[in-house]
XYZ file of C-alpha atoms in Angstrom:
603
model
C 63.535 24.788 -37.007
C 63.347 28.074 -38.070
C 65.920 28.249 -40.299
C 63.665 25.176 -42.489
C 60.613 27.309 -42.072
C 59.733 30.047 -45.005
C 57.478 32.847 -45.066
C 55.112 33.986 -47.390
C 53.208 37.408 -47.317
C 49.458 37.285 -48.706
C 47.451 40.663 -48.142
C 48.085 41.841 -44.479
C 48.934 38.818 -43.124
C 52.737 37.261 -43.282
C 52.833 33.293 -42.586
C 55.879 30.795 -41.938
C 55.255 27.689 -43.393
C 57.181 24.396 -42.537
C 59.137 23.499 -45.345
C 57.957 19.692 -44.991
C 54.570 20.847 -46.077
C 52.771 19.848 -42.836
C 50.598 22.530 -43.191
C 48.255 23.204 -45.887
C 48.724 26.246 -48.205
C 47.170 26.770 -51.329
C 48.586 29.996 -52.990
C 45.482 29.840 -56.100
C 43.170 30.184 -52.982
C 44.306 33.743 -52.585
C 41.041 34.681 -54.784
C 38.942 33.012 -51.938
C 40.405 35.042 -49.258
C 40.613 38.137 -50.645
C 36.289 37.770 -51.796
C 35.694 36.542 -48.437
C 37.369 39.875 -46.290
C 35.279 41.829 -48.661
C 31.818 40.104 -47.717
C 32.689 40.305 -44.284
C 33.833 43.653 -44.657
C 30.402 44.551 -45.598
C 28.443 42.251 -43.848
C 29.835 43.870 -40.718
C 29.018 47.560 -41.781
C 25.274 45.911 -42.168
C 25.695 44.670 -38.752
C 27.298 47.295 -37.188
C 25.369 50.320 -38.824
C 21.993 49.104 -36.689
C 24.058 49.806 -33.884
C 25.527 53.097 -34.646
C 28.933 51.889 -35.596
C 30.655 52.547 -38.842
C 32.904 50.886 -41.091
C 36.206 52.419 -42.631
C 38.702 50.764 -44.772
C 42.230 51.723 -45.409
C 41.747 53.304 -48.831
C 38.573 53.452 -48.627
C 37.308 57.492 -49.664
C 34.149 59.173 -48.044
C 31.297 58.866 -51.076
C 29.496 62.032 -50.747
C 25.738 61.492 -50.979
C 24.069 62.481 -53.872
C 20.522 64.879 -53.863
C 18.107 63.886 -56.046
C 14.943 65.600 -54.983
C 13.702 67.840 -52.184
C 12.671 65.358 -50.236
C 16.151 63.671 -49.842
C 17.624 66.867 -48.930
C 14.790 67.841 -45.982
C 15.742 63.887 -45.272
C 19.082 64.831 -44.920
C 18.991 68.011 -42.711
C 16.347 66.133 -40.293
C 19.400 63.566 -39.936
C 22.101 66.199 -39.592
C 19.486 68.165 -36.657
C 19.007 64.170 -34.832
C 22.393 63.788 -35.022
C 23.487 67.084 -33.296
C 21.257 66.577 -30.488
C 22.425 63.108 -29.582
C 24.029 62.900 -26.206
C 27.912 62.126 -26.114
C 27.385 58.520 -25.447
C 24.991 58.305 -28.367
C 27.447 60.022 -30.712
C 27.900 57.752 -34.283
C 31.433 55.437 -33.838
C 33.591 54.171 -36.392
C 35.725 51.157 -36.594
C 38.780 51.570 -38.797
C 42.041 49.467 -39.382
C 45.032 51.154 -37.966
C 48.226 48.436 -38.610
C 47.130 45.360 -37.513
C 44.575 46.808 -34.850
C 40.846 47.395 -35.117
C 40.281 50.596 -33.009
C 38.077 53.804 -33.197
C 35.236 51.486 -30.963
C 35.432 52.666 -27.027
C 36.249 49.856 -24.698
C 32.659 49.400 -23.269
C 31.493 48.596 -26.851
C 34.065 46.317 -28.205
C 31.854 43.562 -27.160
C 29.495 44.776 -30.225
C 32.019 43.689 -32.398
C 31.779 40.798 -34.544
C 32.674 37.063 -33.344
C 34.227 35.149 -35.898
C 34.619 30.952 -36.382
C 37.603 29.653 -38.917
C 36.792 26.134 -38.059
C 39.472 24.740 -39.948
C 42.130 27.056 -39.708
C 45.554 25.162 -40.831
C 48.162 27.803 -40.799
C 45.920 30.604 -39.605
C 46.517 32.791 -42.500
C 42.575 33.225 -42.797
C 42.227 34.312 -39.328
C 45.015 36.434 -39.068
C 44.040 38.322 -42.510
C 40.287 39.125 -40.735
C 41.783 40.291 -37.709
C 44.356 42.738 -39.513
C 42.399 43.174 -42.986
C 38.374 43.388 -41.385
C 37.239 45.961 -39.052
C 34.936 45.611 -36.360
C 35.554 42.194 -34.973
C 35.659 41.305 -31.566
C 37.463 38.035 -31.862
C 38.469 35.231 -33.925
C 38.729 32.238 -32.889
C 41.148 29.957 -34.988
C 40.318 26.306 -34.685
C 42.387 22.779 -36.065
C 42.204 19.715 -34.613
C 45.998 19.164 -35.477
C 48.210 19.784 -32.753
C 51.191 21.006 -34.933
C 48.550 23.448 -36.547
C 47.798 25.341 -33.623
C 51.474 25.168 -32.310
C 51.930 27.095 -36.367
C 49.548 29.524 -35.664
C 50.374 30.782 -31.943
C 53.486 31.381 -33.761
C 52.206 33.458 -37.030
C 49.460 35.273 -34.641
C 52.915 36.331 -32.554
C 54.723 37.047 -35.314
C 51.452 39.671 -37.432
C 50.526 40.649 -33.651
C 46.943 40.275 -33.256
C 46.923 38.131 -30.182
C 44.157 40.949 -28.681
C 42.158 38.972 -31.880
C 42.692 35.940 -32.599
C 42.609 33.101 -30.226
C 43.991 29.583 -31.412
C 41.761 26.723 -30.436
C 42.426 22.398 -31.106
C 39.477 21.375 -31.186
C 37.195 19.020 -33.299
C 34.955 21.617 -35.530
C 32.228 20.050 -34.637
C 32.022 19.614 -31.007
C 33.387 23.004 -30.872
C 30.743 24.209 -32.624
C 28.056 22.233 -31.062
C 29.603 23.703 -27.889
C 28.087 26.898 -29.150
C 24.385 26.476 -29.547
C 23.388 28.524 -26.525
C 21.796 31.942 -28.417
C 24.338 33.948 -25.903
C 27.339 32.369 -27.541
C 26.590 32.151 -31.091
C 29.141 33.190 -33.526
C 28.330 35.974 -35.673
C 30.551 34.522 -38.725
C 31.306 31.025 -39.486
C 33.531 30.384 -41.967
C 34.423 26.254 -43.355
C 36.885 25.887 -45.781
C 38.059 21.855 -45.531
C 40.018 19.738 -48.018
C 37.277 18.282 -49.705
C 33.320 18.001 -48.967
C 31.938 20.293 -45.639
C 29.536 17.983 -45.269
C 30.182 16.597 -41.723
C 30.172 20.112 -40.396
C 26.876 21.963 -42.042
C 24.850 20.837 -39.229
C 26.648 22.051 -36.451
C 27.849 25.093 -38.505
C 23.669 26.062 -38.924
C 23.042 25.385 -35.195
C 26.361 27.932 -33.957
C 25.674 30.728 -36.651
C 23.935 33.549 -34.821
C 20.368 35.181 -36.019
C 20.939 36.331 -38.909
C 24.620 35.386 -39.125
C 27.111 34.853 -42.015
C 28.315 31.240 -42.830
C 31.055 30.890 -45.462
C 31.126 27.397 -47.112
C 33.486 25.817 -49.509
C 33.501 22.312 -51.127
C 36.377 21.726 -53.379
C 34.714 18.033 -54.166
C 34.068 19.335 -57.438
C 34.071 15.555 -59.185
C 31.010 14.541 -56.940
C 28.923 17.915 -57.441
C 29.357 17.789 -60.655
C 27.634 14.588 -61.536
C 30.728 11.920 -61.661
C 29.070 10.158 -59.099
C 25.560 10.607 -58.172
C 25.475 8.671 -55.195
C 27.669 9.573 -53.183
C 26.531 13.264 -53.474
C 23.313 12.071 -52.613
C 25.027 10.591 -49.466
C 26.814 13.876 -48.428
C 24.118 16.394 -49.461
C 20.699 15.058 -49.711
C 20.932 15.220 -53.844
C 21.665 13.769 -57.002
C 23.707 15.915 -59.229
C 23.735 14.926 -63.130
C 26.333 15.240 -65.384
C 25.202 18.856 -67.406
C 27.213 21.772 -69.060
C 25.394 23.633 -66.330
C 26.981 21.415 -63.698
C 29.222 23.881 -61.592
C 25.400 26.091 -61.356
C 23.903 22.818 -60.505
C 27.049 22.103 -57.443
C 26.205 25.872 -55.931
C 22.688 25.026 -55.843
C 22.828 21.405 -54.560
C 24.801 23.120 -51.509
C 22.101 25.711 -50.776
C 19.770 23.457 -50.904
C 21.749 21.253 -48.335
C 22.087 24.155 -46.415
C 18.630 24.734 -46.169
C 17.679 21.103 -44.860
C 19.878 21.147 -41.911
C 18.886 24.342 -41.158
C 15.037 23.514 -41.670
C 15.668 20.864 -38.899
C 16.111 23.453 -36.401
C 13.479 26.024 -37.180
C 16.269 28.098 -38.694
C 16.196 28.693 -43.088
C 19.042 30.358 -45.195
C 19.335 33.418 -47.387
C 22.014 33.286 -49.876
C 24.041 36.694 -50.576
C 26.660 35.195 -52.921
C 27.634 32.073 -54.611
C 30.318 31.379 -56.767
C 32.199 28.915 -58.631
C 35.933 29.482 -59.423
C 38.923 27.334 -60.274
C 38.081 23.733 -59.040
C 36.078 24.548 -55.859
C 32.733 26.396 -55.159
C 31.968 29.130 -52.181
C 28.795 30.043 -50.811
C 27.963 32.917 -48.559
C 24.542 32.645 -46.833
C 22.975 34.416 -43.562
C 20.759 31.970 -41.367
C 17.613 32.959 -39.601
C 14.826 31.169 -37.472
C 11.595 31.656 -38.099
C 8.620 28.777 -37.979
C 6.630 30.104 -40.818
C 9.399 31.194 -43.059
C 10.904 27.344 -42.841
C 7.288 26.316 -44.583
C 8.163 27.882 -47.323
C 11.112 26.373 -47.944
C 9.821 23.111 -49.824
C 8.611 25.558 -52.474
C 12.481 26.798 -52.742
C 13.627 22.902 -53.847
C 13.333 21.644 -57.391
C 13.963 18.773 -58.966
C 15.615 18.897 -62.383
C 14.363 16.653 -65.409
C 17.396 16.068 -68.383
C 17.016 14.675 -71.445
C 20.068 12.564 -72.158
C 20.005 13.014 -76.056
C 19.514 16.938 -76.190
C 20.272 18.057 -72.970
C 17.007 20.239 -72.650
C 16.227 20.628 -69.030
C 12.962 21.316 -67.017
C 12.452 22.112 -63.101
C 9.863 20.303 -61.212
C 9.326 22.450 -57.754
C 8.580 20.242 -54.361
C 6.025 22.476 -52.552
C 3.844 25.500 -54.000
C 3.205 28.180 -52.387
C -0.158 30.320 -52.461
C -1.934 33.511 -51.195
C -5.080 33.137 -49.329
C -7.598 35.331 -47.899
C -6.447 38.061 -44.520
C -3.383 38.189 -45.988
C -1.888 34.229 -44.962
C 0.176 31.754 -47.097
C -1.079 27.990 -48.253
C 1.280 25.537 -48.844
C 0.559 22.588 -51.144
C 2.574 19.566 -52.954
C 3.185 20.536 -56.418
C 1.988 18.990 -59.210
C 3.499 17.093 -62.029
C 5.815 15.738 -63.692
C 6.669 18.615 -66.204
C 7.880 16.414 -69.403
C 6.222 13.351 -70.686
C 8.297 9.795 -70.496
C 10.130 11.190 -74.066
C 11.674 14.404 -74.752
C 9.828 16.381 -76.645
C 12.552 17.488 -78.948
C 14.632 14.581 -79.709
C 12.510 11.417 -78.241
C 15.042 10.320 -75.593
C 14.574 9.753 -72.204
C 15.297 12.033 -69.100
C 17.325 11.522 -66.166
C 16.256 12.725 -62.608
C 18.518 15.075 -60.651
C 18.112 16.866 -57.432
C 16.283 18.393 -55.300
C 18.192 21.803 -55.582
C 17.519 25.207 -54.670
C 15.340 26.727 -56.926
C 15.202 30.484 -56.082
C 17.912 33.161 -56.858
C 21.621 32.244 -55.015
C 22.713 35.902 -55.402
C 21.703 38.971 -53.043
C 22.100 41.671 -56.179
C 21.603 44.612 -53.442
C 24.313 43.349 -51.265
C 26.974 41.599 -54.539
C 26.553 45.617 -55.327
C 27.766 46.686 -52.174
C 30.815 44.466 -52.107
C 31.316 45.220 -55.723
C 31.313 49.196 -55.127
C 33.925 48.769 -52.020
C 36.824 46.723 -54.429
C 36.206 49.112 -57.522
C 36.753 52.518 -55.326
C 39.821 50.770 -53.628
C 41.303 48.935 -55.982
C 44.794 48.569 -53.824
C 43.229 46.463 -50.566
C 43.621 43.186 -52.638
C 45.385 41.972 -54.745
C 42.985 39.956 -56.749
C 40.922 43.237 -57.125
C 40.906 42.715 -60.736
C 39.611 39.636 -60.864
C 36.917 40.357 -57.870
C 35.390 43.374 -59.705
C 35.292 40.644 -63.137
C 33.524 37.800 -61.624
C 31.061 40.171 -59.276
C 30.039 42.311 -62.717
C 28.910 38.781 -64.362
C 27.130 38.118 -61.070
C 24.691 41.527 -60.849
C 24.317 41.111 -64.780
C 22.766 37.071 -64.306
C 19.244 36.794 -64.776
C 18.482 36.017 -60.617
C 15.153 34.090 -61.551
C 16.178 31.659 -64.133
C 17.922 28.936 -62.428
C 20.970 26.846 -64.569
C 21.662 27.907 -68.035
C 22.889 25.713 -71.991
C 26.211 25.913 -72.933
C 26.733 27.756 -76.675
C 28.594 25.175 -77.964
C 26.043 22.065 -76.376
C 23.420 23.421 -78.982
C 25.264 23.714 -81.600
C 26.936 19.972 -80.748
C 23.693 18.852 -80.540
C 21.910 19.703 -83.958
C 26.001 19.079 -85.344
C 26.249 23.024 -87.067
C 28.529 25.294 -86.881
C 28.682 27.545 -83.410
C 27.091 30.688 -83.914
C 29.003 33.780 -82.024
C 27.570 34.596 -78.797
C 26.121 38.026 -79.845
C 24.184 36.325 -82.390
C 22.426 33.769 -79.876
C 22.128 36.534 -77.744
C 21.012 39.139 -80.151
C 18.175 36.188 -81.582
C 16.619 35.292 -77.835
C 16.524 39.318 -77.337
C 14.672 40.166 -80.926
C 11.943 36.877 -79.925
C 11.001 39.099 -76.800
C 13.138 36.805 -74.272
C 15.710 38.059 -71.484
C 19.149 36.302 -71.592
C 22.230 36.867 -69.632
C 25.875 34.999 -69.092
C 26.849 32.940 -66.072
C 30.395 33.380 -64.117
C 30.312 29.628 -63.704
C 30.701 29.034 -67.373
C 32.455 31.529 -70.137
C 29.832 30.241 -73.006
C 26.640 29.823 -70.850
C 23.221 31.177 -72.380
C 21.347 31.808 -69.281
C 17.621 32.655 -70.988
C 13.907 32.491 -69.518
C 13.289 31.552 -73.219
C 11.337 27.763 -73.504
C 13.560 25.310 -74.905
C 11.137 24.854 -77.808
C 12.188 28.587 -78.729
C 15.354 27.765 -78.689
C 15.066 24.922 -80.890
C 13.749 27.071 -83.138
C 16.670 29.864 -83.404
C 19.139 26.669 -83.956
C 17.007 25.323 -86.728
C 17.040 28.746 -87.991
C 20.474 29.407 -87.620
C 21.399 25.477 -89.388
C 18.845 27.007 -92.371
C 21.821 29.585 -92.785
C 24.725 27.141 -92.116
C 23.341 24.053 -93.216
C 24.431 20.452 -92.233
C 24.728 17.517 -94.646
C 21.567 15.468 -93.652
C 22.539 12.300 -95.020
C 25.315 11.465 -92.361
C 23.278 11.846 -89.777
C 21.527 9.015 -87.956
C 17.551 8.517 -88.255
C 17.788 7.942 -84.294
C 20.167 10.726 -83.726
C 19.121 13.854 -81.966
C 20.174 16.332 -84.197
C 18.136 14.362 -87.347
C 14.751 14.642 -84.974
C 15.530 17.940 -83.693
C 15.978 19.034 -87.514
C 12.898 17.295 -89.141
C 10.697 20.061 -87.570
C 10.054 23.247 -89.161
C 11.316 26.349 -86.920
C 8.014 27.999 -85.888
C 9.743 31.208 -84.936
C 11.812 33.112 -87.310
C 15.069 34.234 -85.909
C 16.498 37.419 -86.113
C 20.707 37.070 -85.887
C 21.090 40.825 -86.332
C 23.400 41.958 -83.721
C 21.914 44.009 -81.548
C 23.342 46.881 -78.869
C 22.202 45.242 -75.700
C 23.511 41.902 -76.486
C 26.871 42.675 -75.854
C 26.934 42.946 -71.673
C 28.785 45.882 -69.541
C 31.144 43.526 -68.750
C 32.187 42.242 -71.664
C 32.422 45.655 -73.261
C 34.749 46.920 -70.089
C 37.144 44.149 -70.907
C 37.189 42.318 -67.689
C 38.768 39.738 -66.076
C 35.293 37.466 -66.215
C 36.935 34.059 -66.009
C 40.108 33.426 -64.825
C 42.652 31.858 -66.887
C 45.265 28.983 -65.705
C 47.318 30.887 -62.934
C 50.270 28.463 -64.093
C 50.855 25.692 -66.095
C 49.840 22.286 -64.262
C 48.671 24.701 -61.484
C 45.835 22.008 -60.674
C 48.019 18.902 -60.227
C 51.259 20.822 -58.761
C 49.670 23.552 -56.612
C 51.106 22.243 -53.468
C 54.350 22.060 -54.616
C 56.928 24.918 -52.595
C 59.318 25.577 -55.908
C 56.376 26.388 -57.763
C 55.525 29.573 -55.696
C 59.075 30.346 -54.707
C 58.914 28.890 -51.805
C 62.446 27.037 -51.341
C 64.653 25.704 -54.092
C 64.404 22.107 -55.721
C 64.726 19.538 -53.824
C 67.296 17.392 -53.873
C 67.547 14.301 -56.510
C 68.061 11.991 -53.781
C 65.701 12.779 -51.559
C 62.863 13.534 -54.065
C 63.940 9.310 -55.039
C 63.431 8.527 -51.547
C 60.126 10.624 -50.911
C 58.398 9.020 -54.349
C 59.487 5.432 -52.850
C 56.379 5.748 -51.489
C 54.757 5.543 -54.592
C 56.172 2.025 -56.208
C 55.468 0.620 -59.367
C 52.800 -2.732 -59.460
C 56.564 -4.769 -60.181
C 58.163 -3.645 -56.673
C 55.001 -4.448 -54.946
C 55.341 -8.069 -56.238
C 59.599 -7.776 -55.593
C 60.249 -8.520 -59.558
C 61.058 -5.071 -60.395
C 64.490 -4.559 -61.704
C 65.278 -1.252 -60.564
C 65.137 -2.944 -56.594
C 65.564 -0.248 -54.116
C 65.372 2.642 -56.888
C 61.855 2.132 -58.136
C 59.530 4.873 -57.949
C 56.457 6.096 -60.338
C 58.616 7.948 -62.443
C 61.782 5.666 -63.633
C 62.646 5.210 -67.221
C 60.982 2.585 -69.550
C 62.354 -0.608 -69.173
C 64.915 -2.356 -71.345
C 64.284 -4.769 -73.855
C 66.023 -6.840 -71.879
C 63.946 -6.350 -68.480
C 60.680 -6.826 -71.095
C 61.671 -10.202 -71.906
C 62.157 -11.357 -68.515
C 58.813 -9.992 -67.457
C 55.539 -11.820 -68.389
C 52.916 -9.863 -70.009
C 50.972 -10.028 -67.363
C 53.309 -8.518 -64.462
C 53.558 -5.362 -67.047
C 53.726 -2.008 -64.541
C 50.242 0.170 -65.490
C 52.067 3.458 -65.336
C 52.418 5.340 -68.712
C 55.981 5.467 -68.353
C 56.633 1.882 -68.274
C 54.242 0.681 -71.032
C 56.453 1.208 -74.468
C 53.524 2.865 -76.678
C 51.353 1.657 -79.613
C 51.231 2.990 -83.189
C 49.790 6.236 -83.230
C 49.833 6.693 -79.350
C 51.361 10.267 -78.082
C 53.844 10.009 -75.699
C 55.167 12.828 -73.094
C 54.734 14.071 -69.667
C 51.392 13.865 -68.676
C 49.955 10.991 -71.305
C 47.996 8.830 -69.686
């Protein structure tokens, strides 16, 4: 067995994998790991600090604090005088990485550490990279409900030695989770990463997340978030999602908002510290707390989105409103509306309904900063470093109280000009007055408190100085109606200073490029990474048996025992013999049209 199994080394940690694949690895998800020991990382020095402990990272260099004024610096010595007369006991601890062990915490406090959840832990790698990458745990405990899993990962928590950490559990999430409702036995981080939507697990997860806890959530169900089918989103998280340029916005929102409703169910409401969408999957990172009156407000947190399906403008519709009254005390009302009128405004189609969603900001700037300071003064604790500091820089620059955003090219699709640069749009929306900002979630998104009548009126001003031939387009047509209307604000396209952001101007790695070519279909293949050399011809015919053509199925096939998805095109010969019919759909097999490409990957 061991001699079939290969290891792979990701930050700290160093995993054997079967080479059979049994086990579920996804090298791309490296960027997930790495972002996720640096919330923790600071989510524990949050923790911990209340309780005199502090953090320190490998790497990590003492920033010396800075003096402003005089008061800061009488601040100062008054902590410097408390601090010398604290008894031994009281004296401040720190909790630093030392090879794979957490130490610098006496014995009598390690139970202040932090007690971690992986609920679906596979190979363990997760685990094992908090225990030797995070300081200040107490324990991890590394759940699967697969047998062969947890036999994997007694093995790779042997092998990286942090047995004193992390404790292998089979187990179904849930019940295990469930398990842990008691306040005493709470974990203090929860962290769900399945194959597919975490649905079935959010309402256990908000039940065993302690006060004020951290719950990591990822759905990699991109194709349901994202609109492609309404209903079944509705089905798993209590919304419909539309199809939008803004959709991968719209999937981190729709999850905070399910978030919030399970949580609501048991007194308990979320804060969101950080939410981002990368690659084909989305991650949220949000603390949970209890609290009767806080959980009224959070109908006034949920919107529901309006979309006209000609232009694309959108408008929010919240559920709840929330108002002052007298002494101090909060009134809660249904909101009133609907925002739009049965027609868009701008081009006279009709909207579609989408939602609810959460409505108020899905970023914690203060803490994003935090995490963002830690990677850029230690560049060398992850590897994806680069790309961390890139993605968290778009994140502090997003305007946090203007929710979803327009795509650069959708407006200039729409009114069917040519695409003005980005520093233009941006430089016009800042010379009207209005605030604008990118989005990580999308490389051309204009994320603007501007009205969408305003920025009508920059396109029609900027199609005045590229102009489109008006005769081709339709009477009907959205561009035509969206065109017939004088501009009634005069754009300015002068490039200003501020439009380009920090982050551009720093060169950044903002949005990830393709990792590899095909990376999203052949991820999970071993020889891709370097895992173990190709597999053989034979048995790669006998694996993608499994995968028959419609012929084989029926036993006309000619290729008998042979078949698989991927065999030549048949001969003229085996075309004749085969009624029209019985033709195999895969691309392969179907001899192509006039004027049809042909190749690897043409469907």
């Amino acid at each position: 067995m061991e001699a079939q199994e290969t290891t792979v080394t990701e930050g700290a940690a160093k995993i054997a994998f079967p080479s059979a694949n049994e086990v579920f690895y996804n090298p791309v998800q490296e960027f997930n790991r790495d972002l996720t020991c640096a919330v923790i990382t600071e989510f524990a020095r949050v923790q911990l600090a209340a309780k005199g402990i502090q953090i320190k990272v490998p790497g990590e260099k003492d920033v010396p604090k800075v003096v402003v004024n005089l008061s800061e610096q009488e601040e100062e010595k008054a902590e410097l005088k408390e601090g010398a007369n604290l008894a031994p006991g009281d004296q401040p601890r720190t909790a630093r990485m030392e090879g794979s062990k957490s130490v610098g915490l006496p014995d009598n406090s390690q139970q202040e550490g932090l007690r971690v959840l992986e609920g679906l832990a596979a190979s363990g790698l997760r685990s094992i990279r908090f225990a030797r990458e995070v300081p200040g745990l107490q324990s991890v405990v590394a759940n699967d409900a697969s047998a062969r899993a947890v036999d994997l990962m007694c093995r790779n928590v042997q092998l990286n030695g942090v047995a004193h950490l992390v404790h292998p559990r089979q187990a179904d999430a849930r019940m295990l989770m469930y398990q842990h409702q008691k306040a005493s036995e709470r974990f203090d981080v929860i962290d769900l990463d399945p194959y597919g939507s975490p649905a079935p697990f959010l309402d256990a997860a908000v039940q065993a997340v302690s006060e004020g806890g951290l719950l990591c959530v990822t759905c990699t169900d991109m194709a349901v978030l994202a609109g492609n089918s309404g209903e079944t989103c509705y089905s798993k998280y209590g919304a419909m999602a539309l199809k939008s340029r803004a959709c991968h916005e719209m999937a981190l929102r729709i999850v905070l908002h399910s978030l919030d409703l399970r949580a609501n169910c048991y007194q308990r409401f979320v804060v969101p510290l950080l939410s981002v969408s990368a690659d084909f999957y989305v991650r949220v990172f949000v603390r949970v707390f209890t609290g009767q009156a806080k959980v009224k407000a959070s109908a006034s947190k949920q919107a529901l989105v309006f979309q006209c399906v000609g232009c694309g403008t959108f408008h929010l519709q919240r559920l709840g409103k929330a108002l002052g009254a007298s002494g101090g005390r909060v009134k809660f009302s249904a909101a009133c509306g609907p925002p739009v009128a049965p027609e868009c405004g701008h081009c006279g189609q009709r909207h579609q309904l989408g939602g609810p969603l959460w409505a108020e900001p899905i970023h914690d700037l203060d803490f994003v900063g935090r995490v963002l300071e830690a990677v850029s003064t230690n560049p060398g604790r992850f590897h994806t470093s680069e790309r961390i500091r890139g993605v968290l820089s778009v994140v502090t620059e997003e305007l946090p109280d203007v929710p979803l955003y327009y795509a650069l090219d959708q407006l200039s699709s729409t009114v069917r000009c040519s695409t003005p640069s980005l520093l233009q749009l941006r430089s016009a929306l800042l010379h009207a007055g209005f605030r604008v900002s990118l989005s990580h979630a999308c490389k051309n998104a204009v994320k603007t408190d501007a009205p969408s009548s305003a920025l009508w009126d920059i396109m029609r001003c900027w199609e005045k100085v590229c102009p489109v031939k008006r005769e081709r387009l339709s009477e009907s047509s959205p561009a035509f109606r969206i065109l017939s209307v004088e501009p009634r604000l005069q754009a300015n396209f002068t490039i200003r200073d501020d439009a380009n952001p920090s982050s551009r101007q720093r060169g950044l790695k903002r949005f990830q490029a393709n990792p590899e070519a095909n990376w999203v279909r052949a991820w999970w293949r071993w020889d891709l990474w370097g895992g173990e050399p190709a597999e053989d011809p034979v048995q790669r015919a006998a694996r993608l048996k499994t995968f028959p053509c419609k012929r084989f199925k029926e036993g006309t096939c000619q290729h008998g025992d042979q078949c698989c998805y991927s065999h030549s095109s048949p001969t003229p010969e085996d075309t004749a013999e085969v009624a029209p019919g019985d033709r195999p759909e895969t691309p392969s097999q179907n001899p192509p049209g006039p004027g049809v490409a042909t190749g690897p990957g043409v469907d």
